[in-house]
Short mmCIF file of C-alpha atoms and ligand atoms in Angstrom, two decimals:
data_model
loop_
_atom_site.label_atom_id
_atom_site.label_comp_id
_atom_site.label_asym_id
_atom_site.label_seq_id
_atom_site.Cartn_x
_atom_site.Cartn_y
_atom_site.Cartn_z
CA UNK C 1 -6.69 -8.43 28.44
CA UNK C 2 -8.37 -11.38 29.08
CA UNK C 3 -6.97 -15.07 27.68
CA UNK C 4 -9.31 -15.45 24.49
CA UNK C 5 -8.64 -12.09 23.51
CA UNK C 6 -5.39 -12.46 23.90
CA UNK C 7 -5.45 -15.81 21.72
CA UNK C 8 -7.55 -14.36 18.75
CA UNK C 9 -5.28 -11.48 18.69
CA UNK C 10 -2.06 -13.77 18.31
CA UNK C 11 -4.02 -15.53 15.62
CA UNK C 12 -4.85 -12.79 13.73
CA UNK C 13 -1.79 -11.81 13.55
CA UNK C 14 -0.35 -15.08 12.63
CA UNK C 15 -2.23 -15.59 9.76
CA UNK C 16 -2.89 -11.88 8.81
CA UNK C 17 -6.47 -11.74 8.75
CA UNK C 18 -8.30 -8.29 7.94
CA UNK C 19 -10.82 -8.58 11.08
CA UNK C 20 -13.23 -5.74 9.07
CA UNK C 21 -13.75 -4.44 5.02
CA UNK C 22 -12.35 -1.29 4.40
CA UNK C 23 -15.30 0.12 3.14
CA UNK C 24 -16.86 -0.74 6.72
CA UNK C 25 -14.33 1.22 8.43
CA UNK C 26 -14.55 4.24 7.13
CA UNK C 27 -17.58 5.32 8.59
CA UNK C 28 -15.61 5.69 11.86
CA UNK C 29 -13.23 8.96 11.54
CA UNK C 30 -13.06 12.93 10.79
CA UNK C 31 -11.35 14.51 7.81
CA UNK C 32 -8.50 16.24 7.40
CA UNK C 33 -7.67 18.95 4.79
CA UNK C 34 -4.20 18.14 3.18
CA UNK C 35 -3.09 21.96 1.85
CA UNK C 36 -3.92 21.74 -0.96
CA UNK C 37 -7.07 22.47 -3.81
CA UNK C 38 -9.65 19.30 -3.35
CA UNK C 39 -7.48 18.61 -0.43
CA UNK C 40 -10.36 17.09 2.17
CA UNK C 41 -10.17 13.60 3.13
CA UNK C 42 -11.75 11.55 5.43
CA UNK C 43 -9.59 9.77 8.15
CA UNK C 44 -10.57 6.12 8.80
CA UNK C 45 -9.12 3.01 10.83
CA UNK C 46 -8.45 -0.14 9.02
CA UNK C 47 -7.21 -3.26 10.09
CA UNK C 48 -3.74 -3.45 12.19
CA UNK C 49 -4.15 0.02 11.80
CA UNK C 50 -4.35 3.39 13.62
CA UNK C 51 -6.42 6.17 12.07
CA UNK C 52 -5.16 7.28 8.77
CA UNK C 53 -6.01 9.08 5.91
CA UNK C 54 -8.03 7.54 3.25
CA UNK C 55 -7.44 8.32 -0.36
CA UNK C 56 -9.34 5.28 -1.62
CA UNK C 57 -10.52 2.42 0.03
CA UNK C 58 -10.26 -0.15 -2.72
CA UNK C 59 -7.53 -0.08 -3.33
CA UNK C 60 -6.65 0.83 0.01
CA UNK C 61 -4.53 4.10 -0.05
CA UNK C 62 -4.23 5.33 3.38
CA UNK C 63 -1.81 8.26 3.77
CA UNK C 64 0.05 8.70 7.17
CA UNK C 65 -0.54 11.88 9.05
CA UNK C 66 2.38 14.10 9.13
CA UNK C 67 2.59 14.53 12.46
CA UNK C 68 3.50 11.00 12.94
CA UNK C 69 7.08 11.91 11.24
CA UNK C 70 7.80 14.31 14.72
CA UNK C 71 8.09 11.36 16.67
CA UNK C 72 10.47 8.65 16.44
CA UNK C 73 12.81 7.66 13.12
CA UNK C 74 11.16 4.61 12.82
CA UNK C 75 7.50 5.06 11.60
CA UNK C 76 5.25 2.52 13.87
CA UNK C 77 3.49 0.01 11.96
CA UNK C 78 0.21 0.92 12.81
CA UNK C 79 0.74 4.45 11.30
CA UNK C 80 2.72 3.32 8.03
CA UNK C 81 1.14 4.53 5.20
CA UNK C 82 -0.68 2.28 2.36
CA UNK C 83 -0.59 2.39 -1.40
CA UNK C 84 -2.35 -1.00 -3.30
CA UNK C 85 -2.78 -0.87 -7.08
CA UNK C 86 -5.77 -4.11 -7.67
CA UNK C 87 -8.51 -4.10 -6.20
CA UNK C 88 -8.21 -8.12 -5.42
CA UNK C 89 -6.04 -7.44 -2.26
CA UNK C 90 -6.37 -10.76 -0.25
CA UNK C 91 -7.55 -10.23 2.97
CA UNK C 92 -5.81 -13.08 4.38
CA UNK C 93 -2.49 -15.04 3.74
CA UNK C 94 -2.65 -18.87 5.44
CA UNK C 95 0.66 -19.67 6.51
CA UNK C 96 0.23 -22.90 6.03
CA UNK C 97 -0.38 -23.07 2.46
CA UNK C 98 1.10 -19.68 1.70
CA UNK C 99 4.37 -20.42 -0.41
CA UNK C 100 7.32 -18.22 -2.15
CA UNK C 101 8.36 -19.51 -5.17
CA UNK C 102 11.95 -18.55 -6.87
CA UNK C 103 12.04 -20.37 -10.79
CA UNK C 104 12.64 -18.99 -14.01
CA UNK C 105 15.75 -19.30 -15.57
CA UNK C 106 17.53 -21.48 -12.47
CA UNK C 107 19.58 -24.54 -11.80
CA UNK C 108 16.72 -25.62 -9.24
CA UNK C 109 13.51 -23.65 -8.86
CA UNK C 110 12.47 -23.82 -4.95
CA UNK C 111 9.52 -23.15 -2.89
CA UNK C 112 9.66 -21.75 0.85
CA UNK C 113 7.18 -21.47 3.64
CA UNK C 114 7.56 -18.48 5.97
CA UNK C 115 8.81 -20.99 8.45
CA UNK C 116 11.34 -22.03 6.04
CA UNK C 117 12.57 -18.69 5.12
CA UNK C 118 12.95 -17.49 9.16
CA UNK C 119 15.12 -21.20 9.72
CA UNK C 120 16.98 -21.79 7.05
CA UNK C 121 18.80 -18.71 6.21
CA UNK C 122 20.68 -16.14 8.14
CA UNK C 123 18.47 -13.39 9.23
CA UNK C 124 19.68 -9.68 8.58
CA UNK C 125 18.40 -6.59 9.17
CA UNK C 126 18.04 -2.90 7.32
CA UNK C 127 16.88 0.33 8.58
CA UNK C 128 15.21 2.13 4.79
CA UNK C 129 12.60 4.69 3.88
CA UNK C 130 9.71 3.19 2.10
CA UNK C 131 8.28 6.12 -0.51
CA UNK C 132 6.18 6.13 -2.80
CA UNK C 133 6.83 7.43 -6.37
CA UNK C 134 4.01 10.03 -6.60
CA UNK C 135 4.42 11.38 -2.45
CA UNK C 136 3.79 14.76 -2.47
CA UNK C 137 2.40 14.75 -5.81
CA UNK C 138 -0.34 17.04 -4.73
CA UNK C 139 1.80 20.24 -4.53
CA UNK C 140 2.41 19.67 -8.57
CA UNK C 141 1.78 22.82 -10.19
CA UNK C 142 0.40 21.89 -12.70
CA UNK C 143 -1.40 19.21 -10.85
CA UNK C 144 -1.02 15.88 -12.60
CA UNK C 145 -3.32 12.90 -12.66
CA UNK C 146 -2.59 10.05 -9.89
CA UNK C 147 -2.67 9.68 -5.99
CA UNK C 148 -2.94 13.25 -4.41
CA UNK C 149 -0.97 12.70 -2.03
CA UNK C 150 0.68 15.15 0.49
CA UNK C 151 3.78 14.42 1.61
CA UNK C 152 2.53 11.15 3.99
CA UNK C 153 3.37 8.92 1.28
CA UNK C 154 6.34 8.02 3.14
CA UNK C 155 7.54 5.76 6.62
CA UNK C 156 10.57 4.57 7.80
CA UNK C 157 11.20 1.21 9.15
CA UNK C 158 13.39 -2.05 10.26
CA UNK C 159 12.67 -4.27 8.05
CA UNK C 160 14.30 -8.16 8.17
CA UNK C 161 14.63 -11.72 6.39
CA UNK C 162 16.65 -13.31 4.44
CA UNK C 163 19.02 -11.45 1.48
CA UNK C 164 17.41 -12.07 -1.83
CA UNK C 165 21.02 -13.06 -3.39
CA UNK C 166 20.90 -15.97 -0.85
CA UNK C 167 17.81 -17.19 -2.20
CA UNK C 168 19.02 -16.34 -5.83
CA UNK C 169 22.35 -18.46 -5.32
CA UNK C 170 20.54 -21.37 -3.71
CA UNK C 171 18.20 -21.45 -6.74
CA UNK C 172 21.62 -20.88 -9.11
CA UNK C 173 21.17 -18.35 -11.81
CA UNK C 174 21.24 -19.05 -15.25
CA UNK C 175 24.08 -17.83 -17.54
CA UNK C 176 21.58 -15.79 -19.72
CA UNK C 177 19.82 -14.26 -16.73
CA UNK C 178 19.30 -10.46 -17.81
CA UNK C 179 16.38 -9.49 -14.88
CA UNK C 180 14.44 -10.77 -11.79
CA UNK C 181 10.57 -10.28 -11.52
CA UNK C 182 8.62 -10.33 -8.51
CA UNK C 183 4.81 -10.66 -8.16
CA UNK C 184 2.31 -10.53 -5.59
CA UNK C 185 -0.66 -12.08 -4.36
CA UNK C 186 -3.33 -9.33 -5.41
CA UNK C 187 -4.88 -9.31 -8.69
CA UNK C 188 -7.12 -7.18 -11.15
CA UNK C 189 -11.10 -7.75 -10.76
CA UNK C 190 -11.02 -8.33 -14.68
CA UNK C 191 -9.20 -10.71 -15.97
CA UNK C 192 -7.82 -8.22 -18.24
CA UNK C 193 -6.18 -6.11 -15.93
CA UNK C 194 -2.09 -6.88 -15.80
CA UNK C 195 -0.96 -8.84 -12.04
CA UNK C 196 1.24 -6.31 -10.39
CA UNK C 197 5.05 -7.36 -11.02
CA UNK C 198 8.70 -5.38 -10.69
CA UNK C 199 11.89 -6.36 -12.05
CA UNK C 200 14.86 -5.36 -11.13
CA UNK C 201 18.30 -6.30 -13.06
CA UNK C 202 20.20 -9.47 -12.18
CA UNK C 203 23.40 -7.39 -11.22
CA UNK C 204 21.83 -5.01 -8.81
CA UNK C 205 19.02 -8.26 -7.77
CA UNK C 206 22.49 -9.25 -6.08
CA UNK C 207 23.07 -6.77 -4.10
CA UNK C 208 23.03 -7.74 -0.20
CA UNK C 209 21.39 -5.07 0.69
CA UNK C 210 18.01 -6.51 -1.17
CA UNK C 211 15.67 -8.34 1.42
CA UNK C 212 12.97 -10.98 1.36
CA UNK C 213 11.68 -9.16 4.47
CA UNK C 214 8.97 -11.23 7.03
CA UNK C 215 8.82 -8.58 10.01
CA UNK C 216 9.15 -4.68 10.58
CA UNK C 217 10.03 -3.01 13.79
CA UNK C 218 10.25 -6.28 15.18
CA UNK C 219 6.73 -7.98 14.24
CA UNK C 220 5.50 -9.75 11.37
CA UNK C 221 4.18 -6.97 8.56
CA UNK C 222 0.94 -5.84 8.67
CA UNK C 223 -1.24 -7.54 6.04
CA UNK C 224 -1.58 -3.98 4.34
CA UNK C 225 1.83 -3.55 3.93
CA UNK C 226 2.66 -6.87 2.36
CA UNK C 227 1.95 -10.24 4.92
CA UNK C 228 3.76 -12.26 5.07
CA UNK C 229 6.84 -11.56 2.89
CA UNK C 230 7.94 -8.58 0.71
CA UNK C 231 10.40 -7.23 -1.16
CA UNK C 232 13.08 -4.79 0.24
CA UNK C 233 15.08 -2.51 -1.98
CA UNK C 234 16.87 0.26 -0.06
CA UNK C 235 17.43 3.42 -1.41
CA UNK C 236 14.97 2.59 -4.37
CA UNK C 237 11.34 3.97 -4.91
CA UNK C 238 8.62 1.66 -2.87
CA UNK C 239 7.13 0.72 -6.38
CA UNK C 240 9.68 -2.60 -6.43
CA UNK C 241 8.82 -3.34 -2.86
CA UNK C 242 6.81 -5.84 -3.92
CA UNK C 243 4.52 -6.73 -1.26
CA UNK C 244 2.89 -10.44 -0.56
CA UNK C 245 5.44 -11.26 -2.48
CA UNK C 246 4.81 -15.11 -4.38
CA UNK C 247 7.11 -15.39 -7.10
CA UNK C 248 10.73 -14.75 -7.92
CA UNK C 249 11.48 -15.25 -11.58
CA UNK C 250 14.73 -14.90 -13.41
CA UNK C 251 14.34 -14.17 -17.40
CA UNK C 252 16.47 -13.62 -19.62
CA UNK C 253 15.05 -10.20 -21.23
CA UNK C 254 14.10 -7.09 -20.30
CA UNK C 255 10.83 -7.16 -18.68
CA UNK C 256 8.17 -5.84 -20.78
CA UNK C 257 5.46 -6.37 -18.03
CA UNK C 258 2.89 -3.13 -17.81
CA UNK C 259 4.35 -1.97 -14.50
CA UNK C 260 7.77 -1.67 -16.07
CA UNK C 261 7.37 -1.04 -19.75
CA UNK C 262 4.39 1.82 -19.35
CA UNK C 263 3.79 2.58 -15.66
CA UNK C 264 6.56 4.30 -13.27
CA UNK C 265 8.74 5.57 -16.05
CA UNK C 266 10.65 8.80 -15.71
CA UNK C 267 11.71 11.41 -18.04
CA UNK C 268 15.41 10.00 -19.32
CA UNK C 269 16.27 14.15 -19.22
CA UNK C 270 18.27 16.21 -17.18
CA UNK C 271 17.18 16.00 -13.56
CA UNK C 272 14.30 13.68 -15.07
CA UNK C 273 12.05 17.06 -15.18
CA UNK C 274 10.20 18.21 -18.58
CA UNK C 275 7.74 21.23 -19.03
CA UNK C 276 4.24 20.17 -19.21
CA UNK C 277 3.95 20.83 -23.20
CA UNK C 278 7.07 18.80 -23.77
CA UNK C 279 6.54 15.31 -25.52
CA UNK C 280 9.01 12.68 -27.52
CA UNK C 281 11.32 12.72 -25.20
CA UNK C 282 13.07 9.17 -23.62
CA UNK C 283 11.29 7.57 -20.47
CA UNK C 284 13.44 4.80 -17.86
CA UNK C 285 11.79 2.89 -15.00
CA UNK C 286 12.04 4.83 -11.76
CA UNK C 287 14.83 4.06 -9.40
CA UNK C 288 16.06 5.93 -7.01
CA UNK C 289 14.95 8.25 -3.60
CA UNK C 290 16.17 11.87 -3.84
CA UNK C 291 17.70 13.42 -1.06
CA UNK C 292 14.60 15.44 1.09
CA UNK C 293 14.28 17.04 4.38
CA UNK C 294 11.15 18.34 6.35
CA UNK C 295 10.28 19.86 9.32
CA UNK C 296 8.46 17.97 11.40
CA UNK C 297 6.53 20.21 14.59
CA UNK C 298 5.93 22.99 12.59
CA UNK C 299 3.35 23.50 9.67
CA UNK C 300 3.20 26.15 6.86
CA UNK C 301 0.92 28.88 8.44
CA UNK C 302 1.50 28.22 12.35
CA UNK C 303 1.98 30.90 14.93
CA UNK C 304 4.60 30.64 17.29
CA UNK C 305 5.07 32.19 20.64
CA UNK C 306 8.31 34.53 21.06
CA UNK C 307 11.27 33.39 21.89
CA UNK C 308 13.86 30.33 21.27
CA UNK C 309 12.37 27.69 19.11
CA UNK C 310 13.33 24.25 18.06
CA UNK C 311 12.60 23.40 15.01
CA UNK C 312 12.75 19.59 14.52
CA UNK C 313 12.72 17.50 10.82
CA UNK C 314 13.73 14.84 9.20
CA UNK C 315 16.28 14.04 5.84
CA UNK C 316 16.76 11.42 3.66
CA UNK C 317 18.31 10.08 0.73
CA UNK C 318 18.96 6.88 -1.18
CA UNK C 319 21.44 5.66 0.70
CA UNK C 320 24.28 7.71 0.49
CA UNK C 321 23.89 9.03 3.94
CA UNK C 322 22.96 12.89 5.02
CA UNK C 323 25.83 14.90 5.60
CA UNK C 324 24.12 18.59 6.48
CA UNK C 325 21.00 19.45 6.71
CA UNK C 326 20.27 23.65 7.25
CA UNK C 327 17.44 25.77 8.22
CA UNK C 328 16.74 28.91 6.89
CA UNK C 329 14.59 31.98 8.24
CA UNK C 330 14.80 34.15 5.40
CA UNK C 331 13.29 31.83 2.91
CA UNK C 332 16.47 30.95 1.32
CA UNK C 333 18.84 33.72 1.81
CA UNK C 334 21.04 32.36 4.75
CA UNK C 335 21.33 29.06 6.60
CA UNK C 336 21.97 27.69 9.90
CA UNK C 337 23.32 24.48 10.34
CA UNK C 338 21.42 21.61 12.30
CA UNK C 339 22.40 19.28 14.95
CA UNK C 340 21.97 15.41 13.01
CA UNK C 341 20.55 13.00 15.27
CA UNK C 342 21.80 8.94 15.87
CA UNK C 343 22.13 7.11 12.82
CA UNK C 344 20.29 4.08 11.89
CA UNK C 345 22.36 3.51 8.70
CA UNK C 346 22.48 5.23 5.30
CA UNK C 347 18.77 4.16 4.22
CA UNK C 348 17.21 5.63 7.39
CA UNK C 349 15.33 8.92 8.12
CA UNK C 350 17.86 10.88 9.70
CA UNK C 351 16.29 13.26 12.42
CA UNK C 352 17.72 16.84 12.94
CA UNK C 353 17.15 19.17 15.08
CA UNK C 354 18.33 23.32 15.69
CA UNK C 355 17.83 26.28 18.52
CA UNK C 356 16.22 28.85 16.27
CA UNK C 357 15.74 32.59 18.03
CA UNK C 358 13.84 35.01 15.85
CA UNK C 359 15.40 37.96 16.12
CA UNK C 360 11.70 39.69 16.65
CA UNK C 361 7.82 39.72 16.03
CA UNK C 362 6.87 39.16 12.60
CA UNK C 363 6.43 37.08 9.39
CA UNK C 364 9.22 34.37 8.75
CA UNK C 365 9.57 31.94 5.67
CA UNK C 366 11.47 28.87 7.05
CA UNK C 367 13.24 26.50 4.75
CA UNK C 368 15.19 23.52 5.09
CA UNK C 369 17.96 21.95 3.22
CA UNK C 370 19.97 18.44 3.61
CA UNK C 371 22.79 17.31 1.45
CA UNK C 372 24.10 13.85 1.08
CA UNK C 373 27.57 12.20 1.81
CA UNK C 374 28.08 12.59 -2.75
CA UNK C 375 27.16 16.11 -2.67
CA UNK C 376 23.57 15.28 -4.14
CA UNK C 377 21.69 18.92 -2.27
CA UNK C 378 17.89 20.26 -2.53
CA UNK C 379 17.33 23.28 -4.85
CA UNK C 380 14.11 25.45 -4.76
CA UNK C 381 13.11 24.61 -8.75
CA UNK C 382 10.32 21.66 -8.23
CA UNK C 383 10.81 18.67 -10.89
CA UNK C 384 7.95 18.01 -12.89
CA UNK C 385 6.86 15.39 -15.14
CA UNK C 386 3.23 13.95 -15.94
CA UNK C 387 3.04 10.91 -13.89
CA UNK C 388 3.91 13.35 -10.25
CA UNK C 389 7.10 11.37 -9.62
CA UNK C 390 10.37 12.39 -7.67
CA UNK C 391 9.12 15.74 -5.71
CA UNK C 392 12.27 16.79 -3.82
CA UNK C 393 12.79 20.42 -4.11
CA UNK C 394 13.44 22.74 -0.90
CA UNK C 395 9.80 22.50 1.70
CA UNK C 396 9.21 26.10 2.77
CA UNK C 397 7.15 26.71 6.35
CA UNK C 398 5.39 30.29 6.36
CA UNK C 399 5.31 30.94 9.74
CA UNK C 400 4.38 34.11 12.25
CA UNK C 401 6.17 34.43 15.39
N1 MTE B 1 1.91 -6.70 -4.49
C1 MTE B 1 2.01 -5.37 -4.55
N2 MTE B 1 3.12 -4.77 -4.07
C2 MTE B 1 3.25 -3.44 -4.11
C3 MTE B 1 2.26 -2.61 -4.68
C4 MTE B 1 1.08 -3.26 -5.19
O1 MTE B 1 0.16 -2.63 -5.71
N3 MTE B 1 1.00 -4.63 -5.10
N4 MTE B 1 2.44 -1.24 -4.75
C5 MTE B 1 3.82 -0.76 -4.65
C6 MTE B 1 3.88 0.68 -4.44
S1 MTE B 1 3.71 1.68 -5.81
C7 MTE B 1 4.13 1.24 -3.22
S2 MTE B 1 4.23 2.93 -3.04
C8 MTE B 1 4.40 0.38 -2.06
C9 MTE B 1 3.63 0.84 -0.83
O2 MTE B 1 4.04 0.09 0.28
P1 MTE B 1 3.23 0.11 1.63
O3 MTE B 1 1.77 -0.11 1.28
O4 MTE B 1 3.77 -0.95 2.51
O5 MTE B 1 3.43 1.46 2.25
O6 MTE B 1 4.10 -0.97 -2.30
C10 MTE B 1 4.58 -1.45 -3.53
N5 MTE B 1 4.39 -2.88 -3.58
MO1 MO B 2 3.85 3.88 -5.18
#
């Protein structure tokens, strides 16, 4: 690579620029058909990113391809999946004016610079699944409205910066502090359309675990996926992962804010499901991950060649750490136990892997099962509710050897 390349790369990264539109890259790519009805999608390359699978392009929703889950834990930046709500995504952040602010109900409000954040604090470090709410919400029967996406709506990563409790205590907390709300940089197109913002409550908002992150996998984030700060809450939906994150603000009420009072709200019923004619029934904000596993190098309707196979996945949970995951050949009726691979800590995709020998030529429903360190397991009974959130039942790979 020569020197000037070299240099505008470093700067690019550095201050996050988008070197091309979305809508100009999407001429580029194929399409893919996800499995299932109105399931084709064109495949296009954005910026700081590899080919991926466009759902809309502004917003950008790019879903990673699932194949990228077969290789390792730790989902490369490059491949990590997308969701934006506004259509005003910045597509640049100058660190130089850039600033995060933490006010509100505090002793001190404070403003940081990136630079600030990376010196002045102690840096630490999480392995945690980023999903989204609605992943897999295409295989809802019935479909619901929302982001049909397959089950790419997911990617695993290192994320670090600074504990949001440190900046919290630095800031001191107010005595009538009841929640924290974080906002981004992006905005509506019409002024009428409500700034994305989370809130999370001040007890769990001081949890060490919760990180002001500035890199993932060891670089800075990719503009798409929040540059140059953003919110980290392991084990919890990626809906609070508030990305380009600008403002920390403690109140002193429950926040009312559209993206907590009406959006990402769960049925407050058993196992948060409801039947689609079902209505008056209590809603809560989403919170968080079900335990899920998948197979990762085979696909529902593959043929495999006779003889041993290994059948490779992935689990995870929200944080209580998988204990077993199974496979099953029968579609249900027996299971084999898998071999767990290294752990990278109890918010981490977990790989797993097992010998499987079918016993003969022939049609074979595999199935796969993890359970959690508490006991939480899979079942084959898919949740449903209107808004496609919390898909975690049993995956099921028809396959003929
Ligand atoms: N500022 C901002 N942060 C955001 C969002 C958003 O629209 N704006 N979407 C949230 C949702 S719903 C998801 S699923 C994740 C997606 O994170 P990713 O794009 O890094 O994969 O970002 C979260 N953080
Ligand atoms: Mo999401």
């Amino acid at each position: 690579m020569t020197q000037s390349r070299r240099r505008f790369l470093a700067s690019a990264a550095a201050t996050g620029t988008l070197v091309a539109s979305g809508s100009a890259a999407i001429a580029a790519g194929g399409f893919v058909d996800l499995p299932m009805t109105n399931g084709r999608r064109p495949l296009a390359k954005f910026p700081q990113k590899r080919e991926l699978i466009v759902q809309s392009t502004r917003p950008p929703i790019l879903e990673t391809p699932f194949n990228v889950f077969d290789g390792s834990e730790l989902t490369p930046n490059d491949a990590f999946y997308v969701r934006w709500h506004l259509a005003g995504v910045p597509d640049t952040v100058d660190l130089g004016t850039f600033r995060l602010n933490v006010g509100g109900l505090v002793t001190m409000p404070l403003t940081f610079t990136v630079d600030q954040l990376r010196r002045d604090f102690p840096a630490t470090e999480v392995v945690a699944v980023n999903q989204c709410s609605g992943n897999s919400r295409g295989f809802f029967a019935p479909r619901v409205a929302g982001g049909e996406w397959a089950n790419g709506g997911m990617g695993n990563a290192r994320w670090r910066g600074v504990r949001l409790k440190d900046l919290l205590t630095k800031a001191g907390v107010g005595a009538n502090a009841k929640q924290v709300r974080f906002t981004g940089l992006d905005h509506g197109i019409l002024p009428a359309t409500p700034q994305f913002m989370k809130a999370l409550d001040i007890n769990f908002a001081t949890n060490p675990d919760i990180i002001v992150a500035y890199d993932m996998n060891g670089a800075p984030l990719p503009l798409l996926n929040g540059f140059p700060v953003r919110l980290i809450v392991p084990g919890w939906f990626a809906t609070y992962w508030v990305k380009m994150l600008a403002n920390i603000e403690v109140i002193d009420h429950v926040d009312d804010n559209f993206w907590m009072k009406t959006a990402y709200r769960i049925p407050d019923t058993p196992g948060n499901t409801v039947t689609p004619d079902q209505t008056g029934y209590p809603t809560i904000p989403i919170n968080t991950l079900r335990v899920r596993s998948f197979v990762t190098n085979f696909a529902d309707g593959d043929k495999l060649p006779a003889g041993v196979q290994t059948v490779r996945g992935i689990a995870f949970d929200s944080g209580r750490g998988i204990k077993t995951v199974e496979l099953s050949s029968d579609g249900g009726a027996t299971w084999m136990p898998a071999i767990l691979g290294r752990d990278l800590g109890p918010y981490s995709f977990r790989k797993w892997q097992i010998a499987w020998t079918p016993p003969g030529a022939g049609p074979y429903t595999l199935a796969c099962r993890a359970t959690t360190n508490s006991g939480e397991t899979q079942t084959n009974v898919p949740v449903w509710n209107p808004s496609g959130y919390l898909r975690s039942n049993i995956e099921t790979y028809k396959v003929t050897v």
